[in-house]
mmCIF file of C-alpha atoms in Angstrom:
data_model
loop_
_atom_site.group_PDB
_atom_site.id
_atom_site.type_symbol
_atom_site.label_atom_id
_atom_site.label_comp_id
_atom_site.label_asym_id
_atom_site.label_seq_id
_atom_site.Cartn_x
_atom_site.Cartn_y
_atom_site.Cartn_z
ATOM 1 C CA GLY A 1265 19.764 2.070 1.995
ATOM 2 C CA GLU A 1266 16.480 3.836 1.623
ATOM 3 C CA ASN A 1267 14.071 3.153 4.413
ATOM 4 C CA VAL A 1268 10.793 4.376 5.682
ATOM 5 C CA GLY A 1269 10.194 3.115 9.193
ATOM 6 C CA LEU A 1270 7.966 3.588 12.177
ATOM 7 C CA HIS A 1271 9.022 4.010 15.781
ATOM 8 C CA LEU A 1272 6.225 2.112 17.533
ATOM 9 C CA PRO A 1273 4.857 -1.216 16.368
ATOM 10 C CA THR A 1274 1.777 -1.044 18.633
ATOM 11 C CA LEU A 1275 -0.062 1.916 20.059
ATOM 12 C CA SER A 1276 -2.911 1.548 22.542
ATOM 13 C CA VAL A 1277 -5.132 4.524 23.280
ATOM 14 C CA GLN A 1278 -8.349 5.122 25.143
ATOM 15 C CA GLU A 1279 -11.427 5.956 23.144
ATOM 16 C CA GLY A 1280 -11.732 9.701 22.850
ATOM 17 C CA ASP A 1281 -8.042 10.393 23.311
ATOM 18 C CA ASN A 1282 -5.799 11.705 20.573
ATOM 19 C CA SER A 1283 -3.425 9.313 18.806
ATOM 20 C CA ILE A 1284 -0.028 10.141 17.386
ATOM 21 C CA ILE A 1285 1.667 7.723 15.012
ATOM 22 C CA ASN A 1286 5.229 8.419 13.973
ATOM 23 C CA CYS A 1287 7.330 7.619 10.942
ATOM 24 C CA ALA A 1288 10.966 8.193 10.037
ATOM 25 C CA TYR A 1289 12.270 8.295 6.512
ATOM 26 C CA SER A 1290 15.773 8.449 5.146
ATOM 27 C CA ASN A 1291 15.449 9.631 1.551
ATOM 28 C CA SER A 1292 15.673 13.395 1.709
ATOM 29 C CA ALA A 1293 14.904 13.584 -2.021
ATOM 30 C CA SER A 1294 11.350 12.326 -1.540
ATOM 31 C CA ASP A 1295 8.784 15.042 -1.994
ATOM 32 C CA TYR A 1296 5.482 13.346 -1.286
ATOM 33 C CA PHE A 1297 4.270 11.318 1.676
ATOM 34 C CA ILE A 1298 1.070 9.431 2.304
ATOM 35 C CA TRP A 1299 -0.606 7.812 5.271
ATOM 36 C CA TYR A 1300 -2.666 4.678 4.748
ATOM 37 C CA LYS A 1301 -4.965 2.768 7.071
ATOM 38 C CA GLN A 1302 -5.243 -0.981 6.682
ATOM 39 C CA GLU A 1303 -7.901 -2.996 8.434
ATOM 40 C CA SER A 1304 -7.459 -6.706 8.880
ATOM 41 C CA GLY A 1305 -7.810 -8.608 5.621
ATOM 42 C CA LYS A 1306 -8.302 -5.478 3.523
ATOM 43 C CA GLY A 1307 -6.246 -3.308 1.246
ATOM 44 C CA PRO A 1308 -4.738 -0.006 2.396
ATOM 45 C CA GLN A 1309 -7.072 2.967 2.498
ATOM 46 C CA PHE A 1310 -5.798 6.453 1.721
ATOM 47 C CA ILE A 1311 -6.032 8.810 4.702
ATOM 48 C CA ILE A 1312 -4.055 11.932 3.974
ATOM 49 C CA ASP A 1313 -1.009 13.082 2.063
ATOM 50 C CA ILE A 1314 1.496 15.903 2.258
ATOM 51 C CA ARG A 1315 4.087 17.398 -0.040
ATOM 52 C CA SER A 1316 7.546 18.355 1.081
ATOM 53 C CA ASN A 1317 6.845 22.055 0.589
ATOM 54 C CA MET A 1318 4.377 21.867 3.470
ATOM 55 C CA ASP A 1319 4.873 21.088 7.134
ATOM 56 C CA LYS A 1320 1.277 20.507 8.136
ATOM 57 C CA ARG A 1321 -1.927 19.408 6.549
ATOM 58 C CA GLN A 1322 -5.294 18.769 8.126
ATOM 59 C CA GLY A 1323 -8.173 16.561 7.194
ATOM 60 C CA GLN A 1324 -11.229 15.370 8.996
ATOM 61 C CA ARG A 1325 -10.005 14.407 12.496
ATOM 62 C CA VAL A 1326 -6.521 13.778 11.094
ATOM 63 C CA THR A 1327 -3.445 15.952 10.824
ATOM 64 C CA VAL A 1328 -0.147 15.099 9.201
ATOM 65 C CA LEU A 1329 3.024 16.868 10.257
ATOM 66 C CA LEU A 1330 6.238 16.801 8.273
ATOM 67 C CA ASN A 1331 9.614 17.757 9.706
ATOM 68 C CA LYS A 1332 12.123 17.663 6.906
ATOM 69 C CA THR A 1333 15.005 18.683 9.134
ATOM 70 C CA VAL A 1334 14.871 15.414 11.055
ATOM 71 C CA LYS A 1335 13.065 13.440 8.328
ATOM 72 C CA HIS A 1336 10.072 12.725 10.480
ATOM 73 C CA LEU A 1337 6.414 12.336 9.648
ATOM 74 C CA SER A 1338 3.525 11.967 12.050
ATOM 75 C CA LEU A 1339 -0.178 11.266 11.871
ATOM 76 C CA GLN A 1340 -2.424 12.688 14.543
ATOM 77 C CA ILE A 1341 -5.921 11.343 14.995
ATOM 78 C CA ALA A 1342 -8.231 13.420 17.131
ATOM 79 C CA ALA A 1343 -10.851 11.852 19.405
ATOM 80 C CA THR A 1344 -9.855 8.313 18.501
ATOM 81 C CA GLN A 1345 -12.758 5.968 17.915
ATOM 82 C CA PRO A 1346 -13.005 2.152 17.935
ATOM 83 C CA GLY A 1347 -13.309 2.256 14.164
ATOM 84 C CA ASP A 1348 -9.837 3.750 13.986
ATOM 85 C CA SER A 1349 -8.329 0.454 15.145
ATOM 86 C CA ALA A 1350 -6.128 -0.721 12.285
ATOM 87 C CA VAL A 1351 -2.554 -0.794 11.069
ATOM 88 C CA TYR A 1352 -1.290 2.557 9.848
ATOM 89 C CA PHE A 1353 1.449 2.830 7.256
ATOM 90 C CA CYS A 1354 3.372 5.822 6.094
ATOM 91 C CA ALA A 1355 4.581 5.688 2.512
ATOM 92 C CA GLU A 1356 7.195 7.611 0.679
ATOM 93 C CA ASN A 1357 6.505 8.464 -2.947
ATOM 94 C CA LYS A 1358 9.282 8.083 -5.446
ATOM 95 C CA GLY A 1359 9.170 8.151 -9.206
ATOM 96 C CA ALA A 1360 8.835 4.872 -11.060
ATOM 97 C CA PRO A 1361 10.546 4.046 -14.357
ATOM 98 C CA GLY A 1362 8.291 4.991 -17.241
ATOM 99 C CA GLY A 1363 6.101 7.126 -15.071
ATOM 100 C CA GLY A 1364 3.926 6.493 -12.068
ATOM 101 C CA ASN A 1365 4.719 7.036 -8.435
ATOM 102 C CA LYS A 1366 6.569 4.229 -6.690
ATOM 103 C CA LEU A 1367 5.718 3.844 -3.022
ATOM 104 C CA THR A 1368 7.951 2.573 -0.261
ATOM 105 C CA PHE A 1369 6.008 1.589 2.821
ATOM 106 C CA GLY A 1370 7.055 1.839 6.417
ATOM 107 C CA THR A 1371 6.806 -1.098 8.778
ATOM 108 C CA GLY A 1372 3.392 -0.132 10.121
ATOM 109 C CA THR A 1373 1.897 0.683 13.520
ATOM 110 C CA GLN A 1374 -0.977 -1.266 15.004
ATOM 111 C CA LEU A 1375 -3.400 1.147 16.639
ATOM 112 C CA LYS A 1376 -5.630 -0.389 19.299
ATOM 113 C CA VAL A 1377 -8.464 1.656 20.709
ATOM 114 C CA GLU A 1378 -9.571 0.632 24.158
ATOM 115 C CA LEU A 1379 -13.084 1.325 25.370
ATOM 116 C CA GLY B 447 -13.915 8.341 -5.681
ATOM 117 C CA ALA B 448 -11.291 6.076 -7.202
ATOM 118 C CA VAL B 449 -12.290 2.445 -6.772
ATOM 119 C CA VAL B 450 -10.079 -0.537 -7.442
ATOM 120 C CA SER B 451 -11.338 -4.103 -7.372
ATOM 121 C CA GLN B 452 -9.589 -7.442 -7.264
ATOM 122 C CA HIS B 453 -10.758 -10.903 -8.177
ATOM 123 C CA PRO B 454 -10.779 -13.365 -6.635
ATOM 124 C CA SER B 455 -10.749 -12.200 -3.037
ATOM 125 C CA TRP B 456 -9.254 -15.493 -1.967
ATOM 126 C CA VAL B 457 -8.032 -18.628 -3.654
ATOM 127 C CA ILE B 458 -6.754 -22.017 -2.561
ATOM 128 C CA CYS B 459 -4.759 -24.069 -5.027
ATOM 129 C CA LYS B 460 -2.551 -27.113 -5.179
ATOM 130 C CA SER B 461 1.213 -26.818 -5.410
ATOM 131 C CA GLY B 462 2.371 -26.652 -9.012
ATOM 132 C CA THR B 463 -0.721 -25.010 -10.423
ATOM 133 C CA SER B 464 -0.999 -21.459 -11.738
ATOM 134 C CA VAL B 465 -3.274 -18.777 -10.352
ATOM 135 C CA LYS B 466 -4.445 -15.588 -12.050
ATOM 136 C CA ILE B 467 -5.454 -12.503 -10.076
ATOM 137 C CA GLU B 468 -7.266 -9.604 -11.717
ATOM 138 C CA CYS B 469 -7.048 -5.940 -10.758
ATOM 139 C CA ARG B 470 -9.512 -3.439 -12.178
ATOM 140 C CA SER B 471 -9.893 0.304 -11.874
ATOM 141 C CA LEU B 472 -13.656 0.813 -11.873
ATOM 142 C CA ASP B 473 -14.148 4.533 -12.364
ATOM 143 C CA PHE B 474 -10.919 5.802 -13.818
ATOM 144 C CA GLN B 475 -8.296 4.847 -16.336
ATOM 145 C CA ALA B 476 -5.138 3.529 -14.753
ATOM 146 C CA THR B 477 -2.021 4.320 -16.693
ATOM 147 C CA THR B 478 0.064 2.597 -14.060
ATOM 148 C CA MET B 479 -0.734 -0.312 -11.814
ATOM 149 C CA PHE B 480 1.343 -1.773 -9.048
ATOM 150 C CA TRP B 481 1.439 -5.228 -7.488
ATOM 151 C CA TYR B 482 2.385 -5.763 -3.860
ATOM 152 C CA ARG B 483 2.786 -8.776 -1.642
ATOM 153 C CA GLN B 484 2.166 -8.725 2.079
ATOM 154 C CA PHE B 485 3.021 -11.463 4.541
ATOM 155 C CA PRO B 486 1.294 -11.624 7.941
ATOM 156 C CA LYS B 487 2.249 -8.852 10.332
ATOM 157 C CA GLN B 488 4.496 -7.292 7.715
ATOM 158 C CA SER B 489 4.440 -4.288 5.458
ATOM 159 C CA LEU B 490 3.595 -4.157 1.789
ATOM 160 C CA MET B 491 6.450 -5.028 -0.537
ATOM 161 C CA LEU B 492 6.323 -3.794 -4.111
ATOM 162 C CA MET B 493 6.700 -6.615 -6.609
ATOM 163 C CA ALA B 494 6.328 -4.831 -9.919
ATOM 164 C CA THR B 495 5.107 -1.763 -11.734
ATOM 165 C CA SER B 496 3.130 -2.090 -14.922
ATOM 166 C CA ASN B 497 2.193 0.498 -17.504
ATOM 167 C CA GLU B 498 -0.553 -0.103 -20.001
ATOM 168 C CA GLY B 499 0.767 -1.627 -23.176
ATOM 169 C CA SER B 500 4.331 -2.164 -22.022
ATOM 170 C CA LYS B 501 6.314 -4.740 -20.093
ATOM 171 C CA ALA B 502 6.228 -4.659 -16.340
ATOM 172 C CA THR B 503 9.186 -3.484 -14.313
ATOM 173 C CA TYR B 504 10.032 -5.919 -11.547
ATOM 174 C CA GLU B 505 11.654 -5.157 -8.233
ATOM 175 C CA GLN B 506 14.926 -6.765 -7.348
ATOM 176 C CA GLY B 507 14.481 -10.340 -6.228
ATOM 177 C CA VAL B 508 11.083 -10.829 -7.876
ATOM 178 C CA GLU B 509 11.120 -13.513 -10.564
ATOM 179 C CA LYS B 510 9.433 -12.171 -13.675
ATOM 180 C CA ASP B 511 8.938 -15.651 -15.103
ATOM 181 C CA LYS B 512 7.136 -16.758 -11.975
ATOM 182 C CA PHE B 513 4.969 -13.684 -11.509
ATOM 183 C CA LEU B 514 3.595 -12.825 -14.927
ATOM 184 C CA ILE B 515 1.997 -9.403 -15.218
ATOM 185 C CA ASN B 516 -0.177 -8.229 -18.067
ATOM 186 C CA HIS B 517 -1.611 -4.706 -18.337
ATOM 187 C CA ALA B 518 -3.518 -4.960 -21.580
ATOM 188 C CA SER B 519 -5.980 -2.138 -21.005
ATOM 189 C CA LEU B 520 -6.281 1.044 -19.004
ATOM 190 C CA THR B 521 -8.618 -0.613 -16.533
ATOM 191 C CA LEU B 522 -7.232 -4.116 -16.129
ATOM 192 C CA SER B 523 -3.989 -5.684 -14.966
ATOM 193 C CA THR B 524 -3.473 -9.344 -14.177
ATOM 194 C CA LEU B 525 -0.920 -11.142 -12.055
ATOM 195 C CA THR B 526 -0.359 -14.841 -12.724
ATOM 196 C CA VAL B 527 1.528 -16.852 -10.157
ATOM 197 C CA THR B 528 2.952 -19.726 -12.170
ATOM 198 C CA SER B 529 3.745 -23.109 -10.654
ATOM 199 C CA ALA B 530 2.710 -21.885 -7.240
ATOM 200 C CA HIS B 531 4.342 -23.327 -4.139
ATOM 201 C CA PRO B 532 3.429 -23.026 -0.456
ATOM 202 C CA GLU B 533 5.958 -20.236 0.041
ATOM 203 C CA ASP B 534 3.971 -18.162 -2.463
ATOM 204 C CA SER B 535 1.057 -18.127 -0.048
ATOM 205 C CA SER B 536 0.495 -14.477 0.773
ATOM 206 C CA PHE B 537 -1.824 -11.491 0.492
ATOM 207 C CA TYR B 538 -1.489 -9.943 -2.955
ATOM 208 C CA ILE B 539 -2.621 -6.346 -3.345
ATOM 209 C CA CYS B 540 -2.777 -4.196 -6.425
ATOM 210 C CA SER B 541 -2.992 -0.446 -6.705
ATOM 211 C CA ALA B 542 -3.799 1.857 -9.568
ATOM 212 C CA GLU B 543 -2.865 5.355 -10.501
ATOM 213 C CA GLY B 544 -4.475 7.386 -13.248
ATOM 214 C CA LEU B 545 -3.477 10.436 -15.221
ATOM 215 C CA ALA B 546 -5.472 12.662 -12.917
ATOM 216 C CA GLU B 547 -4.247 10.947 -9.801
ATOM 217 C CA GLU B 548 -1.044 11.611 -7.939
ATOM 218 C CA THR B 549 -1.436 8.837 -5.443
ATOM 219 C CA GLN B 550 -2.288 5.182 -5.554
ATOM 220 C CA TYR B 551 -5.620 3.639 -4.736
ATOM 221 C CA PHE B 552 -5.546 0.092 -3.534
ATOM 222 C CA GLY B 553 -7.649 -2.933 -4.220
ATOM 223 C CA PRO B 554 -9.057 -5.077 -1.410
ATOM 224 C CA GLY B 555 -6.378 -7.733 -1.839
ATOM 225 C CA THR B 556 -6.366 -11.415 -2.772
ATOM 226 C CA ARG B 557 -5.504 -14.061 -0.219
ATOM 227 C CA LEU B 558 -3.604 -16.937 -1.851
ATOM 228 C CA LEU B 559 -3.101 -20.232 -0.074
ATOM 229 C CA VAL B 560 -1.026 -22.870 -1.819
ATOM 230 C CA LEU B 561 -1.353 -26.380 -0.411
#
């Protein structure tokens, strides 16, 4: 069935290092992907998105890479800071009946930043 | 930016009672709102999609008579958990998407504990 999943459940990095969080998806028809950050006890926070007609998009300290050939998505965080500690989810955007964009979330990766 | 609020942020209730959770888009009109449920250490699972003025569309396995959704205005959707039981204890999160938005913005979540 359709699935959006992550390779690593937990990622530990040293403060200042770069972090790379990976995601695999199986629905080749999806054309829009989003990364969310979720801190403990809070709702997901939008980080960055990318459309399928792109293979790279950059934001502030974050870069998303999309490889449609192998259905792989990654989030790179530069100079990781303690405040980046959270669970990161990739989400695949599919159309919802009657309009709207239905999201399917991956399993999540816990990012731990060590001082 | 797009802000979504939820009320209450947490609620404790006795088994058999009903609980209503509100989701509001504060600075934009939400044509579509989504309700998710998240158990500890797990990903977000979509429960239903609601469009203003029409019946909600429920995901497979979600009981529509137990989880009543009303989207009466472009800024408010409510989720009522009827006859709540301990297994309904979870983190309920809503998201909203407006005409000018192509992604979802999430509320802070509501923690429900059923005793």
